[in-house]
Amino acid sequence: MSNQKGVLKIKHAGGKYYPKMGNGTCLVIVANQPNKFEVSEWVTGTKDEDKKAVKWLLEDGRRNKILMQFGNRGPVVSQLSIPPEKCGVYNQYYLEATLTGQIDKSKDTGLLVRGYCPPAIVKSSWSWADGKPVTVANPIYYGDDVKLHIDTVGLCNSELVVNVYSHRWGPDVLVHTYNGVKCTNGQVNLFIRNTFSWFGKMKYATEDNEFYITVTAKEVNGLIKDTTPNGDVYHARYLRVKHKLINTPKVLPSANLSPVKLGANELNIKRYELCGFTRIEVADDQDRVVLFDEGKLRLKGEIHKDFIISEMIHYDFDKSFIRADAKPILNKIGDFLLESPYVPVELGSHTDDRGKPEYNMALSERRAKAAVDYLISKGISANRITAKGYGKTMLLIKGEHLTKEQHEQNRRTTIKFKIFSSDAQSLIYETISPDINLKKKLNITIKDFNVAGCLYKGTPKVHDNKKIKVVSHISAQESKPATSVTMQGEVLPAEIFANLANVEVFPFRYIWPIYNQTNNFLYYVNTCRYFSDKNKPSILVKAYPDIKWIFAFHLNLTNDLSIKGQNLSKDKLKDLQKKAGKIGAERRWEQKEASWKMSLQSEWNKGQKKKLYQTKDYDIKLKKLYDLFASMGNMADAITNRTKGFIRNIGFKNTPVLFEVKPPNLTIDASWYLKRARKAKQAIEKIGTQVEFNISATPLIGLEMTVDLLGLTISAVAGAFSEGAASRPALELYQKIKDMMNKGVDVGDDDFGFKTQADVYIDLVVSGIINLDNINFSFNTVSDGSDTALKLQTTARLKVEIKAGMYVKAQVSLVVVKANGYFEMSAKSSGSVTFGHKLNCVDDGIYYRPVLGFDGLDVEYIIVVKAGISSKKVPSVSKDHTFYEKKGEYRDLIPKFDVIKSFEEVSGISANFMLIKND
């Protein structure tokens, strides 16, 4: 007996408890109050050094599982407390002190313990099956599944009775009773699948119905109250139900759902939670941006690379049993895991390079299983352990002539605690701010920030959730000394400011603010679970300047873009030659004569400071703008040159023909500044450049042109629009009508008639003015386009006509009375020109591109005969002395084509006009 040692009995040594509860078999302590326990009797032979090594075990009431271990606490544990949600008549724990650290049911040396607080309901709510709340705006129908959630205190592990009532005028009606509803870890999650059966009890129902519940338990007298001062007994008010059955009604048994919460653990007796947090959210003006969410983990960096603890054990050659030198290592790991119930563990087992791969793989798996079984024997749940055998695929030491010791190093199992560690990169949050005189405040919420279970407690590396280290990197300066900010509950109050010190002296350094150097503010929110290295910040706030630029540009081109004509009077001809000379000079020197005015204004510090940079009116020659407007001017040349057409006299010798393209009067108002970007309409952590444009032009382009589609050079129309595609339909139509005319058309009879032949012309006439009136568009360079657009297009229409006719020489045969007659061909067309604009953002800046396309042309033709009347009646003549001899239609006389692309090909000049360039 002298060799025996251990604990015989423990006792309650202090703290609040209920002496009249527990029936003498269970100690009932007050919820949330620390209680002290100590060893009261020892086995004879237990030495003092043994007593210092006592381990305290907290087990479930039936002693099947170790819930928590308090290692190396000596004969006293002084801080055992039970939270209210874990209190309940049916939720007992067994506390014992032991030298072995293992459950031994043959010995009864401990105490049964439970907590007590008055049973009550803290909150209750209804939700759809997918978790979305049931509201007035989002009700269910009879037959829909619905979830009931209840948070309780003092009822852990109780079975409850839930009664559902219909709320109405007069007495409320009981529609259903749910028995045996489990309260697990203080929560009720009841999945109700029989609402269809409620419908039959809803007499005198209205369109919108309301339901609530009452709750009872056999250990509670009467209805269970809530925690409000008046103690309400009606809960979950109200479930909203439309008085309507779903199409596929079902009545299924209701089910108790186990509460699932990330980080929740039913062993949370002393709130021994792992050092960590679950969510980081920034409140920035009106935006709420989630930087980190444990449920949607998106840490950057090698988050699994290093672990807080990494141990290694070794094996004999061709063996898998746990050696004596390995057991203390596994015992230490087991103790740590029992004290840290959140930490999962990863095991990887290996062999040396001797033996066949298949055999070594099986051997490594046996070694992994041996280590797992040993940890399980120490009370560690198998669910927390991940194990894998790697055979000889991951040798620590490689080579052909290894020593015995080197082979042993390869025969190993590595045990790693899977905790996110120091390699996680900082969470970067970008914001816009005024300068140091108007600091911006940010509220950074650190949800569930707890360091009670810090693995580094008692060392300089211990983590702190009260004061947070802050380091400021101010532009062009040394880093400022570290300071600290005190947490306000779960909120980290941050003050930041941007670098605007030189905006008045060197304003154009800020012309493109996204490229300005930021002030950086580093916050060291470090825990064991995430961002464990205290020397590395977890949050980096980058403060950009809140400067806004407003730009106005007005341009009037002096000369026409293009001019042609024939059959003009002398005065008109001189004017045309003068204008043509100016246009020619512009083309030779590649510059445009223009008058223009520009203004630029900046605003910063929330608009409190402004500065205007304004020009006077100038008459200048702008080479920079030539590429854009010369391209527009060449549109006419592109069309006429490509068709090999020319302006011609169409039979009215006294009518001059003129082709003139009017210059634009262009106004561009633009502003750009930094703004929070959005993805799927949700604010994100990044900042983008917000660009807003207002463009007007009166006109953007005004023109009238007549282009001969046939002419004498009809056979050479190979360059017509879309590589000659339009010349063939025009030629076919021409030939079709010409054949009729060349054969001649007989009109009348033997008493009166004539026969005629004709020549035909078909001209395309485009006329009209394109005006842009306040076309507004905006975009953010980082957003996905859900709130703004990178490209915005508006269209307008130009008038397009076909003017066609024929020269007629009529001869009268078999004439009794001589008469004059002539033919006309009229045509109506369905065609248009589409105008638009596009603004494109590219890496080197923003450019503007006009859009001008011809939508194609269909033609209907009618040949009308008009004749003088003789004494003989002409058959089928209408009242206006006309009748239709021939008619028909021709599709795709001119197909669709891109005018801008056409003049780019002809002129070799790009129509892209760079508005803002990133130099």
PDB file of C-alpha atoms in Angstrom, residues 158-265:
ATOM      1  CA  SER A 158     -34.532  19.826 -20.914  1.00  0.00           C
ATOM      2  CA  GLU A 159     -37.403  18.524 -23.057  1.00  0.00           C
ATOM      3  CA  LEU A 160     -39.911  21.295 -23.668  1.00  0.00           C
ATOM      4  CA  VAL A 161     -43.525  21.527 -24.764  1.00  0.00           C
ATOM      5  CA  VAL A 162     -44.205  24.207 -27.380  1.00  0.00           C
ATOM      6  CA  ASN A 163     -47.789  25.330 -28.017  1.00  0.00           C
ATOM      7  CA  VAL A 164     -48.561  27.345 -31.178  1.00  0.00           C
ATOM      8  CA  TYR A 165     -51.499  29.792 -30.992  1.00  0.00           C
ATOM      9  CA  SER A 166     -53.319  31.820 -33.604  1.00  0.00           C
ATOM     10  CA  HIS A 167     -53.596  35.462 -32.574  1.00  0.00           C
ATOM     11  CA  ARG A 168     -57.007  36.926 -33.434  1.00  0.00           C
ATOM     12  CA  TRP A 169     -59.926  38.979 -32.152  1.00  0.00           C
ATOM     13  CA  GLY A 170     -61.531  37.127 -29.279  1.00  0.00           C
ATOM     14  CA  PRO A 171     -59.987  34.035 -27.706  1.00  0.00           C
ATOM     15  CA  ASP A 172     -56.769  32.864 -29.373  1.00  0.00           C
ATOM     16  CA  VAL A 173     -56.849  29.355 -30.839  1.00  0.00           C
ATOM     17  CA  LEU A 174     -54.372  26.553 -30.099  1.00  0.00           C
ATOM     18  CA  VAL A 175     -53.420  25.149 -33.503  1.00  0.00           C
ATOM     19  CA  HIS A 176     -50.749  22.615 -32.514  1.00  0.00           C
ATOM     20  CA  THR A 177     -48.686  21.239 -29.591  1.00  0.00           C
ATOM     21  CA  TYR A 178     -45.113  20.024 -30.096  1.00  0.00           C
ATOM     22  CA  ASN A 179     -43.878  17.651 -27.370  1.00  0.00           C
ATOM     23  CA  GLY A 180     -40.356  16.471 -26.639  1.00  0.00           C
ATOM     24  CA  VAL A 181     -38.689  19.583 -28.024  1.00  0.00           C
ATOM     25  CA  LYS A 182     -35.008  19.367 -27.057  1.00  0.00           C
ATOM     26  CA  CYS A 183     -33.057  22.247 -25.621  1.00  0.00           C
ATOM     27  CA  THR A 184     -29.437  21.551 -26.532  1.00  0.00           C
ATOM     28  CA  ASN A 185     -26.726  23.823 -25.134  1.00  0.00           C
ATOM     29  CA  GLY A 186     -29.410  26.340 -24.236  1.00  0.00           C
ATOM     30  CA  GLN A 187     -30.906  26.466 -27.728  1.00  0.00           C
ATOM     31  CA  VAL A 188     -34.086  25.169 -29.346  1.00  0.00           C
ATOM     32  CA  ASN A 189     -34.053  24.688 -33.119  1.00  0.00           C
ATOM     33  CA  LEU A 190     -37.381  23.159 -34.100  1.00  0.00           C
ATOM     34  CA  PHE A 191     -37.995  22.411 -37.774  1.00  0.00           C
ATOM     35  CA  ILE A 192     -41.784  22.536 -38.267  1.00  0.00           C
ATOM     36  CA  ARG A 193     -43.022  20.689 -41.360  1.00  0.00           C
ATOM     37  CA  ASN A 194     -46.766  20.386 -40.747  1.00  0.00           C
ATOM     38  CA  THR A 195     -48.119  23.932 -41.149  1.00  0.00           C
ATOM     39  CA  PHE A 196     -50.544  22.492 -43.705  1.00  0.00           C
ATOM     40  CA  SER A 197     -52.431  20.875 -40.799  1.00  0.00           C
ATOM     41  CA  TRP A 198     -52.877  24.294 -39.153  1.00  0.00           C
ATOM     42  CA  PHE A 199     -55.098  25.452 -42.002  1.00  0.00           C
ATOM     43  CA  GLY A 200     -58.057  23.297 -40.934  1.00  0.00           C
ATOM     44  CA  LYS A 201     -58.183  25.004 -37.543  1.00  0.00           C
ATOM     45  CA  MET A 202     -58.209  28.507 -38.961  1.00  0.00           C
ATOM     46  CA  LYS A 203     -61.909  29.359 -38.899  1.00  0.00           C
ATOM     47  CA  TYR A 204     -62.827  32.992 -39.452  1.00  0.00           C
ATOM     48  CA  ALA A 205     -59.273  33.648 -40.615  1.00  0.00           C
ATOM     49  CA  THR A 206     -58.198  36.880 -42.276  1.00  0.00           C
ATOM     50  CA  GLU A 207     -55.890  37.225 -45.260  1.00  0.00           C
ATOM     51  CA  ASP A 208     -52.893  37.853 -43.005  1.00  0.00           C
ATOM     52  CA  ASN A 209     -52.615  35.661 -39.895  1.00  0.00           C
ATOM     53  CA  GLU A 210     -50.321  35.868 -36.871  1.00  0.00           C
ATOM     54  CA  PHE A 211     -49.044  33.091 -34.611  1.00  0.00           C
ATOM     55  CA  TYR A 212     -47.073  32.963 -31.347  1.00  0.00           C
ATOM     56  CA  ILE A 213     -45.971  30.284 -28.867  1.00  0.00           C
ATOM     57  CA  THR A 214     -45.962  29.388 -25.183  1.00  0.00           C
ATOM     58  CA  VAL A 215     -43.373  27.038 -23.641  1.00  0.00           C
ATOM     59  CA  THR A 216     -43.537  24.680 -20.663  1.00  0.00           C
ATOM     60  CA  ALA A 217     -41.220  22.136 -19.033  1.00  0.00           C
ATOM     61  CA  LYS A 218     -42.012  19.524 -16.406  1.00  0.00           C
ATOM     62  CA  GLU A 219     -39.461  20.992 -13.969  1.00  0.00           C
ATOM     63  CA  VAL A 220     -40.999  24.484 -14.281  1.00  0.00           C
ATOM     64  CA  ASN A 221     -44.321  25.528 -12.754  1.00  0.00           C
ATOM     65  CA  GLY A 222     -46.552  27.270 -15.263  1.00  0.00           C
ATOM     66  CA  LEU A 223     -45.528  28.931 -18.509  1.00  0.00           C
ATOM     67  CA  ILE A 224     -41.867  29.813 -18.969  1.00  0.00           C
ATOM     68  CA  LYS A 225     -41.310  33.571 -18.949  1.00  0.00           C
ATOM     69  CA  ASP A 226     -38.850  35.687 -20.854  1.00  0.00           C
ATOM     70  CA  THR A 227     -36.095  37.816 -19.293  1.00  0.00           C
ATOM     71  CA  THR A 228     -37.904  41.163 -19.579  1.00  0.00           C
ATOM     72  CA  PRO A 229     -38.844  42.912 -16.306  1.00  0.00           C
ATOM     73  CA  ASN A 230     -42.528  41.949 -16.656  1.00  0.00           C
ATOM     74  CA  GLY A 231     -41.793  38.345 -17.532  1.00  0.00           C
ATOM     75  CA  ASP A 232     -43.858  37.866 -20.714  1.00  0.00           C
ATOM     76  CA  VAL A 233     -45.074  34.297 -21.340  1.00  0.00           C
ATOM     77  CA  TYR A 234     -45.947  34.801 -25.027  1.00  0.00           C
ATOM     78  CA  HIS A 235     -42.968  34.343 -27.320  1.00  0.00           C
ATOM     79  CA  ALA A 236     -41.924  34.422 -30.986  1.00  0.00           C
ATOM     80  CA  ARG A 237     -44.457  37.132 -31.832  1.00  0.00           C
ATOM     81  CA  TYR A 238     -45.378  36.912 -34.580  1.00  0.00           C
ATOM     82  CA  LEU A 239     -45.143  34.291 -37.297  1.00  0.00           C
ATOM     83  CA  ARG A 240     -46.776  35.836 -40.412  1.00  0.00           C
ATOM     84  CA  VAL A 241     -48.814  33.438 -42.540  1.00  0.00           C
ATOM     85  CA  LYS A 242     -50.856  34.226 -45.649  1.00  0.00           C
ATOM     86  CA  HIS A 243     -54.254  32.516 -45.675  1.00  0.00           C
ATOM     87  CA  LYS A 244     -53.380  30.385 -48.689  1.00  0.00           C
ATOM     88  CA  LEU A 245     -52.297  26.788 -49.272  1.00  0.00           C
ATOM     89  CA  ILE A 246     -49.196  26.003 -51.307  1.00  0.00           C
ATOM     90  CA  ASN A 247     -49.679  23.833 -54.404  1.00  0.00           C
ATOM     91  CA  THR A 248     -47.918  20.774 -53.002  1.00  0.00           C
ATOM     92  CA  PRO A 249     -49.065  20.500 -49.400  1.00  0.00           C
ATOM     93  CA  LYS A 250     -47.186  18.155 -47.084  1.00  0.00           C
ATOM     94  CA  VAL A 251     -47.448  17.110 -43.457  1.00  0.00           C
ATOM     95  CA  LEU A 252     -44.154  15.707 -42.150  1.00  0.00           C
ATOM     96  CA  PRO A 253     -42.877  15.099 -38.626  1.00  0.00           C
ATOM     97  CA  SER A 254     -41.177  18.063 -37.003  1.00  0.00           C
ATOM     98  CA  ALA A 255     -37.514  17.652 -36.096  1.00  0.00           C
ATOM     99  CA  ASN A 256     -35.115  18.922 -33.458  1.00  0.00           C
ATOM    100  CA  LEU A 257     -32.109  20.454 -35.178  1.00  0.00           C
ATOM    101  CA  SER A 258     -28.774  20.532 -33.388  1.00  0.00           C
ATOM    102  CA  PRO A 259     -27.611  24.121 -33.005  1.00  0.00           C
ATOM    103  CA  VAL A 260     -24.721  24.765 -35.339  1.00  0.00           C
ATOM    104  CA  LYS A 261     -22.542  27.787 -34.574  1.00  0.00           C
ATOM    105  CA  LEU A 262     -19.030  28.299 -35.806  1.00  0.00           C
ATOM    106  CA  GLY A 263     -16.815  28.274 -32.742  1.00  0.00           C
ATOM    107  CA  ALA A 264     -19.595  27.088 -30.414  1.00  0.00           C
ATOM    108  CA  ASN A 265     -18.743  24.213 -28.112  1.00  0.00           C
TER     109      ASN A 265
END
